[in-house]
Amino acid sequence: MSDSATQADRLHTLIAILIALLAVVGAVISWRVAVTSDQANRADGAGLRAMTDREDITLRAQIILTEHLTAYASYLENDALADAYKALARVNPGQTDLADYASVFRYAANQARDAIPQRYLDREERLMRERDLGANIAQEVRNKDVEPLPHFARADAYRQKIRLLLVTIFSLSFAAFLLTIADALHNPLRYLFLLGGATVFILATLAALSIEIASALGFLEQVRLEWLTLP
């Protein structure tokens, strides 16, 4: 066998090995794209759950506030009626039923007043609506995740990673095309295609590895920040 034939066989073997490695790397990157896509969907789901929980908690807090407002309105009405009947009883001491009415309305006012926690009333017995609403929301969110934006931001980051990994897959496809052309040619031009295919293959592999490392470092930094913000 001549030297040229031997060299051609070696070159063919090298190209075959490169194409096989390229297929393996492409499969690994495709797997990482699938995993990252699942992570993005999970992050979106967590964001939607957080948004739903926040709206649910806000609605429940508003319902509680409405109940307190109703009780407060009843308190003001009955308290005013109690004062009015008490004043009439003083003017008309002979009508004992007026004092009885005053007592009944005072009792109703006190009952309505007791339905409202003292911490939501100021010194002048006025209902502090914002404090009532905020306190009930704060109590409900204590053990729940109600911040959807971090989850959506994480999903966007995953999708950006997917786009970058897809670029590397397309690059690997181009590298496979160049290597196939190099294997088909039987003139010195094949070395140019071989060099181009091998270069694109190496660069795409390094790019995919860099993307994974950057993603892992970003995840670790996010975990560190979440630990720092824990109560």
JSON list of C-alpha atoms in Angstrom, two decimals:
[
{"chain": "A", "resi": 1, "resn": "MET", "atom": "CA", "xyz": [0.00, 0.00, 0.00]},
{"chain": "A", "resi": 2, "resn": "SER", "atom": "CA", "xyz": [1.40, 3.41, -0.97]},
{"chain": "A", "resi": 3, "resn": "ASP", "atom": "CA", "xyz": [2.08, 6.18, 1.52]},
{"chain": "A", "resi": 4, "resn": "SER", "atom": "CA", "xyz": [-0.65, 8.32, 0.01]},
{"chain": "A", "resi": 5, "resn": "ALA", "atom": "CA", "xyz": [-3.22, 5.54, 0.46]},
{"chain": "A", "resi": 6, "resn": "THR", "atom": "CA", "xyz": [-2.11, 4.97, 4.03]},
{"chain": "A", "resi": 7, "resn": "GLN", "atom": "CA", "xyz": [-2.34, 8.67, 4.78]},
{"chain": "A", "resi": 8, "resn": "ALA", "atom": "CA", "xyz": [-5.80, 8.79, 3.21]},
{"chain": "A", "resi": 9, "resn": "ASP", "atom": "CA", "xyz": [-6.94, 5.90, 5.41]},
{"chain": "A", "resi": 10, "resn": "ARG", "atom": "CA", "xyz": [-5.57, 7.58, 8.52]},
{"chain": "A", "resi": 11, "resn": "LEU", "atom": "CA", "xyz": [-7.28, 10.81, 7.55]},
{"chain": "A", "resi": 12, "resn": "HIS", "atom": "CA", "xyz": [-10.54, 8.94, 6.99]},
{"chain": "A", "resi": 13, "resn": "THR", "atom": "CA", "xyz": [-10.20, 7.29, 10.41]},
{"chain": "A", "resi": 14, "resn": "LEU", "atom": "CA", "xyz": [-9.49, 10.65, 12.06]},
{"chain": "A", "resi": 15, "resn": "ILE", "atom": "CA", "xyz": [-12.54, 12.21, 10.43]},
{"chain": "A", "resi": 16, "resn": "ALA", "atom": "CA", "xyz": [-14.69, 9.26, 11.51]},
{"chain": "A", "resi": 17, "resn": "ILE", "atom": "CA", "xyz": [-13.48, 9.61, 15.10]},
{"chain": "A", "resi": 18, "resn": "LEU", "atom": "CA", "xyz": [-14.17, 13.36, 15.06]},
{"chain": "A", "resi": 19, "resn": "ILE", "atom": "CA", "xyz": [-17.68, 12.81, 13.68]},
{"chain": "A", "resi": 20, "resn": "ALA", "atom": "CA", "xyz": [-18.33, 10.17, 16.35]},
{"chain": "A", "resi": 21, "resn": "LEU", "atom": "CA", "xyz": [-17.12, 12.51, 19.10]},
{"chain": "A", "resi": 22, "resn": "LEU", "atom": "CA", "xyz": [-19.18, 15.28, 17.59]},
{"chain": "A", "resi": 23, "resn": "ALA", "atom": "CA", "xyz": [-22.28, 13.07, 17.73]},
{"chain": "A", "resi": 24, "resn": "VAL", "atom": "CA", "xyz": [-21.61, 12.25, 21.39]},
{"chain": "A", "resi": 25, "resn": "VAL", "atom": "CA", "xyz": [-21.12, 15.92, 22.31]},
{"chain": "A", "resi": 26, "resn": "GLY", "atom": "CA", "xyz": [-24.23, 16.87, 20.35]},
{"chain": "A", "resi": 27, "resn": "ALA", "atom": "CA", "xyz": [-26.27, 14.25, 22.22]},
{"chain": "A", "resi": 28, "resn": "VAL", "atom": "CA", "xyz": [-25.00, 15.51, 25.57]},
{"chain": "A", "resi": 29, "resn": "ILE", "atom": "CA", "xyz": [-25.82, 19.12, 24.70]},
{"chain": "A", "resi": 30, "resn": "SER", "atom": "CA", "xyz": [-29.28, 18.09, 23.44]},
{"chain": "A", "resi": 31, "resn": "TRP", "atom": "CA", "xyz": [-29.85, 16.33, 26.78]},
{"chain": "A", "resi": 32, "resn": "ARG", "atom": "CA", "xyz": [-28.82, 19.48, 28.64]},
{"chain": "A", "resi": 33, "resn": "VAL", "atom": "CA", "xyz": [-31.23, 21.51, 26.51]},
{"chain": "A", "resi": 34, "resn": "ALA", "atom": "CA", "xyz": [-34.05, 19.13, 27.48]},
{"chain": "A", "resi": 35, "resn": "VAL", "atom": "CA", "xyz": [-33.12, 19.33, 31.18]},
{"chain": "A", "resi": 36, "resn": "THR", "atom": "CA", "xyz": [-32.87, 23.11, 31.08]},
{"chain": "A", "resi": 37, "resn": "SER", "atom": "CA", "xyz": [-36.23, 23.35, 29.31]},
{"chain": "A", "resi": 38, "resn": "ASP", "atom": "CA", "xyz": [-37.80, 21.30, 32.11]},
{"chain": "A", "resi": 39, "resn": "GLN", "atom": "CA", "xyz": [-36.16, 23.59, 34.68]},
{"chain": "A", "resi": 40, "resn": "ALA", "atom": "CA", "xyz": [-37.58, 26.65, 32.88]},
{"chain": "A", "resi": 41, "resn": "ASN", "atom": "CA", "xyz": [-41.07, 25.14, 32.91]},
{"chain": "A", "resi": 42, "resn": "ARG", "atom": "CA", "xyz": [-40.75, 24.32, 36.61]},
{"chain": "A", "resi": 43, "resn": "ALA", "atom": "CA", "xyz": [-39.63, 27.88, 37.36]},
{"chain": "A", "resi": 44, "resn": "ASP", "atom": "CA", "xyz": [-42.61, 29.26, 35.44]},
{"chain": "A", "resi": 45, "resn": "GLY", "atom": "CA", "xyz": [-44.90, 26.95, 37.40]},
{"chain": "A", "resi": 46, "resn": "ALA", "atom": "CA", "xyz": [-43.40, 28.10, 40.70]},
{"chain": "A", "resi": 47, "resn": "GLY", "atom": "CA", "xyz": [-43.85, 31.72, 39.63]},
{"chain": "A", "resi": 48, "resn": "LEU", "atom": "CA", "xyz": [-47.51, 31.14, 38.77]},
{"chain": "A", "resi": 49, "resn": "ARG", "atom": "CA", "xyz": [-48.10, 29.39, 42.09]},
{"chain": "A", "resi": 50, "resn": "ALA", "atom": "CA", "xyz": [-46.45, 32.27, 43.95]},
{"chain": "A", "resi": 51, "resn": "MET", "atom": "CA", "xyz": [-48.61, 34.76, 42.06]},
{"chain": "A", "resi": 52, "resn": "THR", "atom": "CA", "xyz": [-51.77, 32.76, 42.81]},
{"chain": "A", "resi": 53, "resn": "ASP", "atom": "CA", "xyz": [-50.86, 32.42, 46.48]},
{"chain": "A", "resi": 54, "resn": "ARG", "atom": "CA", "xyz": [-50.21, 36.16, 46.75]},
{"chain": "A", "resi": 55, "resn": "GLU", "atom": "CA", "xyz": [-53.58, 37.01, 45.20]},
{"chain": "A", "resi": 56, "resn": "ASP", "atom": "CA", "xyz": [-55.31, 34.46, 47.43]},
{"chain": "A", "resi": 57, "resn": "ILE", "atom": "CA", "xyz": [-53.67, 35.85, 50.56]},
{"chain": "A", "resi": 58, "resn": "THR", "atom": "CA", "xyz": [-54.51, 39.42, 49.56]},
{"chain": "A", "resi": 59, "resn": "LEU", "atom": "CA", "xyz": [-58.13, 38.43, 48.93]},
{"chain": "A", "resi": 60, "resn": "ARG", "atom": "CA", "xyz": [-58.43, 36.74, 52.33]},
{"chain": "A", "resi": 61, "resn": "ALA", "atom": "CA", "xyz": [-56.90, 39.77, 54.04]},
{"chain": "A", "resi": 62, "resn": "GLN", "atom": "CA", "xyz": [-59.38, 42.04, 52.25]},
{"chain": "A", "resi": 63, "resn": "ILE", "atom": "CA", "xyz": [-62.26, 39.81, 53.38]},
{"chain": "A", "resi": 64, "resn": "ILE", "atom": "CA", "xyz": [-61.05, 40.08, 56.99]},
{"chain": "A", "resi": 65, "resn": "LEU", "atom": "CA", "xyz": [-60.75, 43.84, 56.60]},
{"chain": "A", "resi": 66, "resn": "THR", "atom": "CA", "xyz": [-64.30, 43.98, 55.22]},
{"chain": "A", "resi": 67, "resn": "GLU", "atom": "CA", "xyz": [-65.54, 42.07, 58.27]},
{"chain": "A", "resi": 68, "resn": "HIS", "atom": "CA", "xyz": [-63.75, 44.50, 60.55]},
{"chain": "A", "resi": 69, "resn": "LEU", "atom": "CA", "xyz": [-65.15, 47.46, 58.62]},
{"chain": "A", "resi": 70, "resn": "THR", "atom": "CA", "xyz": [-68.65, 46.04, 58.97]},
{"chain": "A", "resi": 71, "resn": "ALA", "atom": "CA", "xyz": [-68.15, 45.55, 62.69]},
{"chain": "A", "resi": 72, "resn": "TYR", "atom": "CA", "xyz": [-66.68, 49.03, 63.01]},
{"chain": "A", "resi": 73, "resn": "ALA", "atom": "CA", "xyz": [-69.65, 50.58, 61.18]},
{"chain": "A", "resi": 74, "resn": "SER", "atom": "CA", "xyz": [-72.01, 48.68, 63.49]},
{"chain": "A", "resi": 75, "resn": "TYR", "atom": "CA", "xyz": [-70.00, 49.89, 66.49]},
{"chain": "A", "resi": 76, "resn": "LEU", "atom": "CA", "xyz": [-70.24, 53.52, 65.39]},
{"chain": "A", "resi": 77, "resn": "GLU", "atom": "CA", "xyz": [-73.94, 53.28, 64.66]},
{"chain": "A", "resi": 78, "resn": "ASN", "atom": "CA", "xyz": [-74.89, 51.56, 67.93]},
{"chain": "A", "resi": 79, "resn": "ASP", "atom": "CA", "xyz": [-72.56, 53.78, 69.93]},
{"chain": "A", "resi": 80, "resn": "ALA", "atom": "CA", "xyz": [-74.19, 56.88, 68.44]},
{"chain": "A", "resi": 81, "resn": "LEU", "atom": "CA", "xyz": [-77.67, 55.52, 69.18]},
{"chain": "A", "resi": 82, "resn": "ALA", "atom": "CA", "xyz": [-76.64, 54.67, 72.75]},
{"chain": "A", "resi": 83, "resn": "ASP", "atom": "CA", "xyz": [-75.41, 58.24, 73.26]},
{"chain": "A", "resi": 84, "resn": "ALA", "atom": "CA", "xyz": [-78.60, 59.64, 71.75]},
{"chain": "A", "resi": 85, "resn": "TYR", "atom": "CA", "xyz": [-80.91, 57.56, 73.98]},
{"chain": "A", "resi": 86, "resn": "LYS", "atom": "CA", "xyz": [-78.76, 58.36, 76.99]},
{"chain": "A", "resi": 87, "resn": "ALA", "atom": "CA", "xyz": [-79.16, 62.06, 76.28]},
{"chain": "A", "resi": 88, "resn": "LEU", "atom": "CA", "xyz": [-82.91, 61.64, 75.87]},
{"chain": "A", "resi": 89, "resn": "ALA", "atom": "CA", "xyz": [-83.08, 59.70, 79.15]},
{"chain": "A", "resi": 90, "resn": "ARG", "atom": "CA", "xyz": [-81.42, 62.60, 80.95]},
{"chain": "A", "resi": 91, "resn": "VAL", "atom": "CA", "xyz": [-83.92, 65.06, 79.50]},
{"chain": "A", "resi": 92, "resn": "ASN", "atom": "CA", "xyz": [-86.86, 62.74, 80.19]},
{"chain": "A", "resi": 93, "resn": "PRO", "atom": "CA", "xyz": [-86.08, 60.98, 83.50]},
{"chain": "A", "resi": 94, "resn": "GLY", "atom": "CA", "xyz": [-89.62, 59.69, 83.74]},
{"chain": "A", "resi": 95, "resn": "GLN", "atom": "CA", "xyz": [-89.27, 57.50, 80.63]},
{"chain": "A", "resi": 96, "resn": "THR", "atom": "CA", "xyz": [-87.21, 54.60, 81.94]},
{"chain": "A", "resi": 97, "resn": "ASP", "atom": "CA", "xyz": [-87.42, 52.78, 78.62]},
{"chain": "A", "resi": 98, "resn": "LEU", "atom": "CA", "xyz": [-85.03, 55.35, 77.11]},
{"chain": "A", "resi": 99, "resn": "ALA", "atom": "CA", "xyz": [-82.27, 54.29, 79.48]},
{"chain": "A", "resi": 100, "resn": "ASP", "atom": "CA", "xyz": [-82.99, 50.68, 78.64]},
{"chain": "A", "resi": 101, "resn": "TYR", "atom": "CA", "xyz": [-82.64, 51.44, 74.93]},
{"chain": "A", "resi": 102, "resn": "ALA", "atom": "CA", "xyz": [-79.36, 53.20, 75.66]},
{"chain": "A", "resi": 103, "resn": "SER", "atom": "CA", "xyz": [-78.08, 50.12, 77.49]},
{"chain": "A", "resi": 104, "resn": "VAL", "atom": "CA", "xyz": [-79.13, 47.78, 74.68]},
{"chain": "A", "resi": 105, "resn": "PHE", "atom": "CA", "xyz": [-77.40, 49.85, 71.99]},
{"chain": "A", "resi": 106, "resn": "ARG", "atom": "CA", "xyz": [-74.32, 50.26, 74.20]},
{"chain": "A", "resi": 107, "resn": "TYR", "atom": "CA", "xyz": [-74.13, 46.50, 74.60]},
{"chain": "A", "resi": 108, "resn": "ALA", "atom": "CA", "xyz": [-74.46, 46.04, 70.82]},
{"chain": "A", "resi": 109, "resn": "ALA", "atom": "CA", "xyz": [-71.75, 48.64, 70.27]},
{"chain": "A", "resi": 110, "resn": "ASN", "atom": "CA", "xyz": [-69.40, 46.88, 72.68]},
{"chain": "A", "resi": 111, "resn": "GLN", "atom": "CA", "xyz": [-70.07, 43.53, 71.00]},
{"chain": "A", "resi": 112, "resn": "ALA", "atom": "CA", "xyz": [-69.22, 44.99, 67.60]},
{"chain": "A", "resi": 113, "resn": "ARG", "atom": "CA", "xyz": [-66.15, 46.69, 69.07]},
{"chain": "A", "resi": 114, "resn": "ASP", "atom": "CA", "xyz": [-64.90, 43.42, 70.59]},
{"chain": "A", "resi": 115, "resn": "ALA", "atom": "CA", "xyz": [-64.98, 41.80, 67.14]},
{"chain": "A", "resi": 116, "resn": "ILE", "atom": "CA", "xyz": [-62.10, 44.07, 66.10]},
{"chain": "A", "resi": 117, "resn": "PRO", "atom": "CA", "xyz": [-58.58, 43.36, 67.50]},
{"chain": "A", "resi": 118, "resn": "GLN", "atom": "CA", "xyz": [-57.33, 46.24, 69.61]},
{"chain": "A", "resi": 119, "resn": "ARG", "atom": "CA", "xyz": [-54.09, 46.50, 67.61]},
{"chain": "A", "resi": 120, "resn": "TYR", "atom": "CA", "xyz": [-56.06, 47.73, 64.61]},
{"chain": "A", "resi": 121, "resn": "LEU", "atom": "CA", "xyz": [-57.63, 50.64, 66.51]},
{"chain": "A", "resi": 122, "resn": "ASP", "atom": "CA", "xyz": [-55.85, 53.88, 67.28]},
{"chain": "A", "resi": 123, "resn": "ARG", "atom": "CA", "xyz": [-56.12, 55.89, 70.48]},
{"chain": "A", "resi": 124, "resn": "GLU", "atom": "CA", "xyz": [-59.32, 57.51, 69.28]},
{"chain": "A", "resi": 125, "resn": "GLU", "atom": "CA", "xyz": [-60.88, 54.10, 68.55]},
{"chain": "A", "resi": 126, "resn": "ARG", "atom": "CA", "xyz": [-60.61, 54.57, 64.78]},
{"chain": "A", "resi": 127, "resn": "LEU", "atom": "CA", "xyz": [-59.99, 51.56, 62.59]},
{"chain": "A", "resi": 128, "resn": "MET", "atom": "CA", "xyz": [-56.55, 51.64, 60.92]},
{"chain": "A", "resi": 129, "resn": "ARG", "atom": "CA", "xyz": [-57.37, 50.02, 57.59]},
{"chain": "A", "resi": 130, "resn": "GLU", "atom": "CA", "xyz": [-53.89, 49.87, 56.10]},
{"chain": "A", "resi": 131, "resn": "ARG", "atom": "CA", "xyz": [-52.45, 48.33, 59.25]},
{"chain": "A", "resi": 132, "resn": "ASP", "atom": "CA", "xyz": [-55.28, 45.80, 59.39]},
{"chain": "A", "resi": 133, "resn": "LEU", "atom": "CA", "xyz": [-54.77, 44.75, 55.76]},
{"chain": "A", "resi": 134, "resn": "GLY", "atom": "CA", "xyz": [-50.96, 44.75, 55.95]},
{"chain": "A", "resi": 135, "resn": "ALA", "atom": "CA", "xyz": [-50.81, 42.77, 59.19]},
{"chain": "A", "resi": 136, "resn": "ASN", "atom": "CA", "xyz": [-53.08, 40.04, 57.88]},
{"chain": "A", "resi": 137, "resn": "ILE", "atom": "CA", "xyz": [-51.09, 39.78, 54.65]},
{"chain": "A", "resi": 138, "resn": "ALA", "atom": "CA", "xyz": [-47.81, 39.65, 56.56]},
{"chain": "A", "resi": 139, "resn": "GLN", "atom": "CA", "xyz": [-49.12, 36.91, 58.81]},
{"chain": "A", "resi": 140, "resn": "GLU", "atom": "CA", "xyz": [-50.22, 34.76, 55.87]},
{"chain": "A", "resi": 141, "resn": "VAL", "atom": "CA", "xyz": [-47.05, 35.17, 53.77]},
{"chain": "A", "resi": 142, "resn": "ARG", "atom": "CA", "xyz": [-44.73, 34.25, 56.64]},
{"chain": "A", "resi": 143, "resn": "ASN", "atom": "CA", "xyz": [-44.37, 30.63, 55.50]},
{"chain": "A", "resi": 144, "resn": "LYS", "atom": "CA", "xyz": [-45.30, 30.96, 51.84]},
{"chain": "A", "resi": 145, "resn": "ASP", "atom": "CA", "xyz": [-43.53, 31.96, 48.67]},
{"chain": "A", "resi": 146, "resn": "VAL", "atom": "CA", "xyz": [-45.47, 34.88, 47.19]},
{"chain": "A", "resi": 147, "resn": "GLU", "atom": "CA", "xyz": [-42.74, 36.50, 45.09]},
{"chain": "A", "resi": 148, "resn": "PRO", "atom": "CA", "xyz": [-43.21, 35.38, 41.46]},
{"chain": "A", "resi": 149, "resn": "LEU", "atom": "CA", "xyz": [-40.61, 37.65, 39.88]},
{"chain": "A", "resi": 150, "resn": "PRO", "atom": "CA", "xyz": [-37.51, 35.67, 41.00]},
{"chain": "A", "resi": 151, "resn": "HIS", "atom": "CA", "xyz": [-39.03, 32.51, 39.54]},
{"chain": "A", "resi": 152, "resn": "PHE", "atom": "CA", "xyz": [-39.85, 34.20, 36.24]},
{"chain": "A", "resi": 153, "resn": "ALA", "atom": "CA", "xyz": [-36.35, 35.70, 36.13]},
{"chain": "A", "resi": 154, "resn": "ARG", "atom": "CA", "xyz": [-34.91, 32.21, 36.68]},
{"chain": "A", "resi": 155, "resn": "ALA", "atom": "CA", "xyz": [-37.09, 30.85, 33.86]},
{"chain": "A", "resi": 156, "resn": "ASP", "atom": "CA", "xyz": [-35.84, 33.62, 31.55]},
{"chain": "A", "resi": 157, "resn": "ALA", "atom": "CA", "xyz": [-32.25, 32.75, 32.47]},
{"chain": "A", "resi": 158, "resn": "TYR", "atom": "CA", "xyz": [-32.88, 29.09, 31.67]},
{"chain": "A", "resi": 159, "resn": "ARG", "atom": "CA", "xyz": [-34.36, 29.99, 28.29]},
{"chain": "A", "resi": 160, "resn": "GLN", "atom": "CA", "xyz": [-31.40, 32.23, 27.51]},
{"chain": "A", "resi": 161, "resn": "LYS", "atom": "CA", "xyz": [-29.16, 29.26, 28.32]},
{"chain": "A", "resi": 162, "resn": "ILE", "atom": "CA", "xyz": [-31.24, 27.10, 25.97]},
{"chain": "A", "resi": 163, "resn": "ARG", "atom": "CA", "xyz": [-30.80, 29.61, 23.15]},
{"chain": "A", "resi": 164, "resn": "LEU", "atom": "CA", "xyz": [-27.03, 29.63, 23.66]},
{"chain": "A", "resi": 165, "resn": "LEU", "atom": "CA", "xyz": [-26.86, 25.83, 23.76]},
{"chain": "A", "resi": 166, "resn": "LEU", "atom": "CA", "xyz": [-28.89, 25.64, 20.56]},
{"chain": "A", "resi": 167, "resn": "VAL", "atom": "CA", "xyz": [-26.29, 27.86, 18.91]},
{"chain": "A", "resi": 168, "resn": "THR", "atom": "CA", "xyz": [-23.62, 25.32, 19.87]},
{"chain": "A", "resi": 169, "resn": "ILE", "atom": "CA", "xyz": [-25.77, 22.50, 18.43]},
{"chain": "A", "resi": 170, "resn": "PHE", "atom": "CA", "xyz": [-26.08, 24.38, 15.15]},
{"chain": "A", "resi": 171, "resn": "SER", "atom": "CA", "xyz": [-22.32, 24.93, 15.22]},
{"chain": "A", "resi": 172, "resn": "LEU", "atom": "CA", "xyz": [-21.78, 21.22, 15.69]},
{"chain": "A", "resi": 173, "resn": "SER", "atom": "CA", "xyz": [-24.02, 20.56, 12.70]},
{"chain": "A", "resi": 174, "resn": "PHE", "atom": "CA", "xyz": [-21.90, 22.92, 10.64]},
{"chain": "A", "resi": 175, "resn": "ALA", "atom": "CA", "xyz": [-18.75, 21.19, 11.90]},
{"chain": "A", "resi": 176, "resn": "ALA", "atom": "CA", "xyz": [-20.20, 17.81, 10.85]},
{"chain": "A", "resi": 177, "resn": "PHE", "atom": "CA", "xyz": [-20.91, 19.25, 7.41]},
{"chain": "A", "resi": 178, "resn": "LEU", "atom": "CA", "xyz": [-17.32, 20.45, 7.07]},
{"chain": "A", "resi": 179, "resn": "LEU", "atom": "CA", "xyz": [-15.92, 17.10, 8.20]},
{"chain": "A", "resi": 180, "resn": "THR", "atom": "CA", "xyz": [-18.18, 15.25, 5.78]},
{"chain": "A", "resi": 181, "resn": "ILE", "atom": "CA", "xyz": [-16.91, 17.42, 2.93]},
{"chain": "A", "resi": 182, "resn": "ALA", "atom": "CA", "xyz": [-13.34, 16.79, 4.05]},
{"chain": "A", "resi": 183, "resn": "ASP", "atom": "CA", "xyz": [-13.94, 13.05, 3.99]},
{"chain": "A", "resi": 184, "resn": "ALA", "atom": "CA", "xyz": [-15.45, 13.22, 0.51]},
{"chain": "A", "resi": 185, "resn": "LEU", "atom": "CA", "xyz": [-12.65, 15.27, -1.04]},
{"chain": "A", "resi": 186, "resn": "HIS", "atom": "CA", "xyz": [-9.44, 13.70, -2.33]},
{"chain": "A", "resi": 187, "resn": "ASN", "atom": "CA", "xyz": [-7.33, 16.79, -2.85]},
{"chain": "A", "resi": 188, "resn": "PRO", "atom": "CA", "xyz": [-5.40, 19.14, -0.58]},
{"chain": "A", "resi": 189, "resn": "LEU", "atom": "CA", "xyz": [-8.57, 21.19, -0.03]},
{"chain": "A", "resi": 190, "resn": "ARG", "atom": "CA", "xyz": [-9.78, 18.44, 2.31]},
{"chain": "A", "resi": 191, "resn": "TYR", "atom": "CA", "xyz": [-7.24, 19.57, 4.93]},
{"chain": "A", "resi": 192, "resn": "LEU", "atom": "CA", "xyz": [-8.80, 23.02, 4.95]},
{"chain": "A", "resi": 193, "resn": "PHE", "atom": "CA", "xyz": [-12.26, 21.56, 5.57]},
{"chain": "A", "resi": 194, "resn": "LEU", "atom": "CA", "xyz": [-10.85, 19.20, 8.17]},
{"chain": "A", "resi": 195, "resn": "LEU", "atom": "CA", "xyz": [-9.19, 22.05, 10.01]},
{"chain": "A", "resi": 196, "resn": "GLY", "atom": "CA", "xyz": [-12.34, 24.16, 9.80]},
{"chain": "A", "resi": 197, "resn": "GLY", "atom": "CA", "xyz": [-14.57, 21.34, 11.05]},
{"chain": "A", "resi": 198, "resn": "ALA", "atom": "CA", "xyz": [-12.23, 20.44, 13.90]},
{"chain": "A", "resi": 199, "resn": "THR", "atom": "CA", "xyz": [-11.91, 24.10, 14.91]},
{"chain": "A", "resi": 200, "resn": "VAL", "atom": "CA", "xyz": [-15.68, 24.67, 14.93]},
{"chain": "A", "resi": 201, "resn": "PHE", "atom": "CA", "xyz": [-16.13, 21.42, 16.86]},
{"chain": "A", "resi": 202, "resn": "ILE", "atom": "CA", "xyz": [-13.63, 22.43, 19.54]},
{"chain": "A", "resi": 203, "resn": "LEU", "atom": "CA", "xyz": [-15.00, 25.96, 19.85]},
{"chain": "A", "resi": 204, "resn": "ALA", "atom": "CA", "xyz": [-18.60, 24.75, 20.09]},
{"chain": "A", "resi": 205, "resn": "THR", "atom": "CA", "xyz": [-17.65, 22.20, 22.76]},
{"chain": "A", "resi": 206, "resn": "LEU", "atom": "CA", "xyz": [-15.76, 24.81, 24.79]},
{"chain": "A", "resi": 207, "resn": "ALA", "atom": "CA", "xyz": [-18.66, 27.23, 24.41]},
{"chain": "A", "resi": 208, "resn": "ALA", "atom": "CA", "xyz": [-21.16, 24.64, 25.68]},
{"chain": "A", "resi": 209, "resn": "LEU", "atom": "CA", "xyz": [-18.87, 23.84, 28.61]},
{"chain": "A", "resi": 210, "resn": "SER", "atom": "CA", "xyz": [-18.52, 27.55, 29.43]},
{"chain": "A", "resi": 211, "resn": "ILE", "atom": "CA", "xyz": [-22.30, 27.98, 29.33]},
{"chain": "A", "resi": 212, "resn": "GLU", "atom": "CA", "xyz": [-22.77, 25.12, 31.79]},
{"chain": "A", "resi": 213, "resn": "ILE", "atom": "CA", "xyz": [-20.07, 26.44, 34.13]},
{"chain": "A", "resi": 214, "resn": "ALA", "atom": "CA", "xyz": [-21.52, 29.95, 34.06]},
{"chain": "A", "resi": 215, "resn": "SER", "atom": "CA", "xyz": [-25.00, 28.55, 34.74]},
{"chain": "A", "resi": 216, "resn": "ALA", "atom": "CA", "xyz": [-23.72, 26.49, 37.68]},
{"chain": "A", "resi": 217, "resn": "LEU", "atom": "CA", "xyz": [-21.88, 29.48, 39.16]},
{"chain": "A", "resi": 218, "resn": "GLY", "atom": "CA", "xyz": [-24.99, 31.62, 38.79]},
{"chain": "A", "resi": 219, "resn": "PHE", "atom": "CA", "xyz": [-27.07, 28.98, 40.56]},
{"chain": "A", "resi": 220, "resn": "LEU", "atom": "CA", "xyz": [-24.59, 28.76, 43.44]},
{"chain": "A", "resi": 221, "resn": "GLU", "atom": "CA", "xyz": [-24.60, 32.54, 43.80]},
{"chain": "A", "resi": 222, "resn": "GLN", "atom": "CA", "xyz": [-28.40, 32.56, 43.87]},
{"chain": "A", "resi": 223, "resn": "VAL", "atom": "CA", "xyz": [-28.43, 29.89, 46.58]},
{"chain": "A", "resi": 224, "resn": "ARG", "atom": "CA", "xyz": [-25.93, 31.90, 48.62]},
{"chain": "A", "resi": 225, "resn": "LEU", "atom": "CA", "xyz": [-28.08, 35.04, 48.38]},
{"chain": "A", "resi": 226, "resn": "GLU", "atom": "CA", "xyz": [-31.19, 33.10, 49.38]},
{"chain": "A", "resi": 227, "resn": "TRP", "atom": "CA", "xyz": [-29.41, 31.74, 52.44]},
{"chain": "A", "resi": 228, "resn": "LEU", "atom": "CA", "xyz": [-28.31, 35.25, 53.38]},
{"chain": "A", "resi": 229, "resn": "THR", "atom": "CA", "xyz": [-31.87, 36.55, 53.16]},
{"chain": "A", "resi": 230, "resn": "LEU", "atom": "CA", "xyz": [-33.34, 33.78, 55.32]},
{"chain": "A", "resi": 231, "resn": "PRO", "atom": "CA", "xyz": [-34.86, 35.10, 58.59]}
]
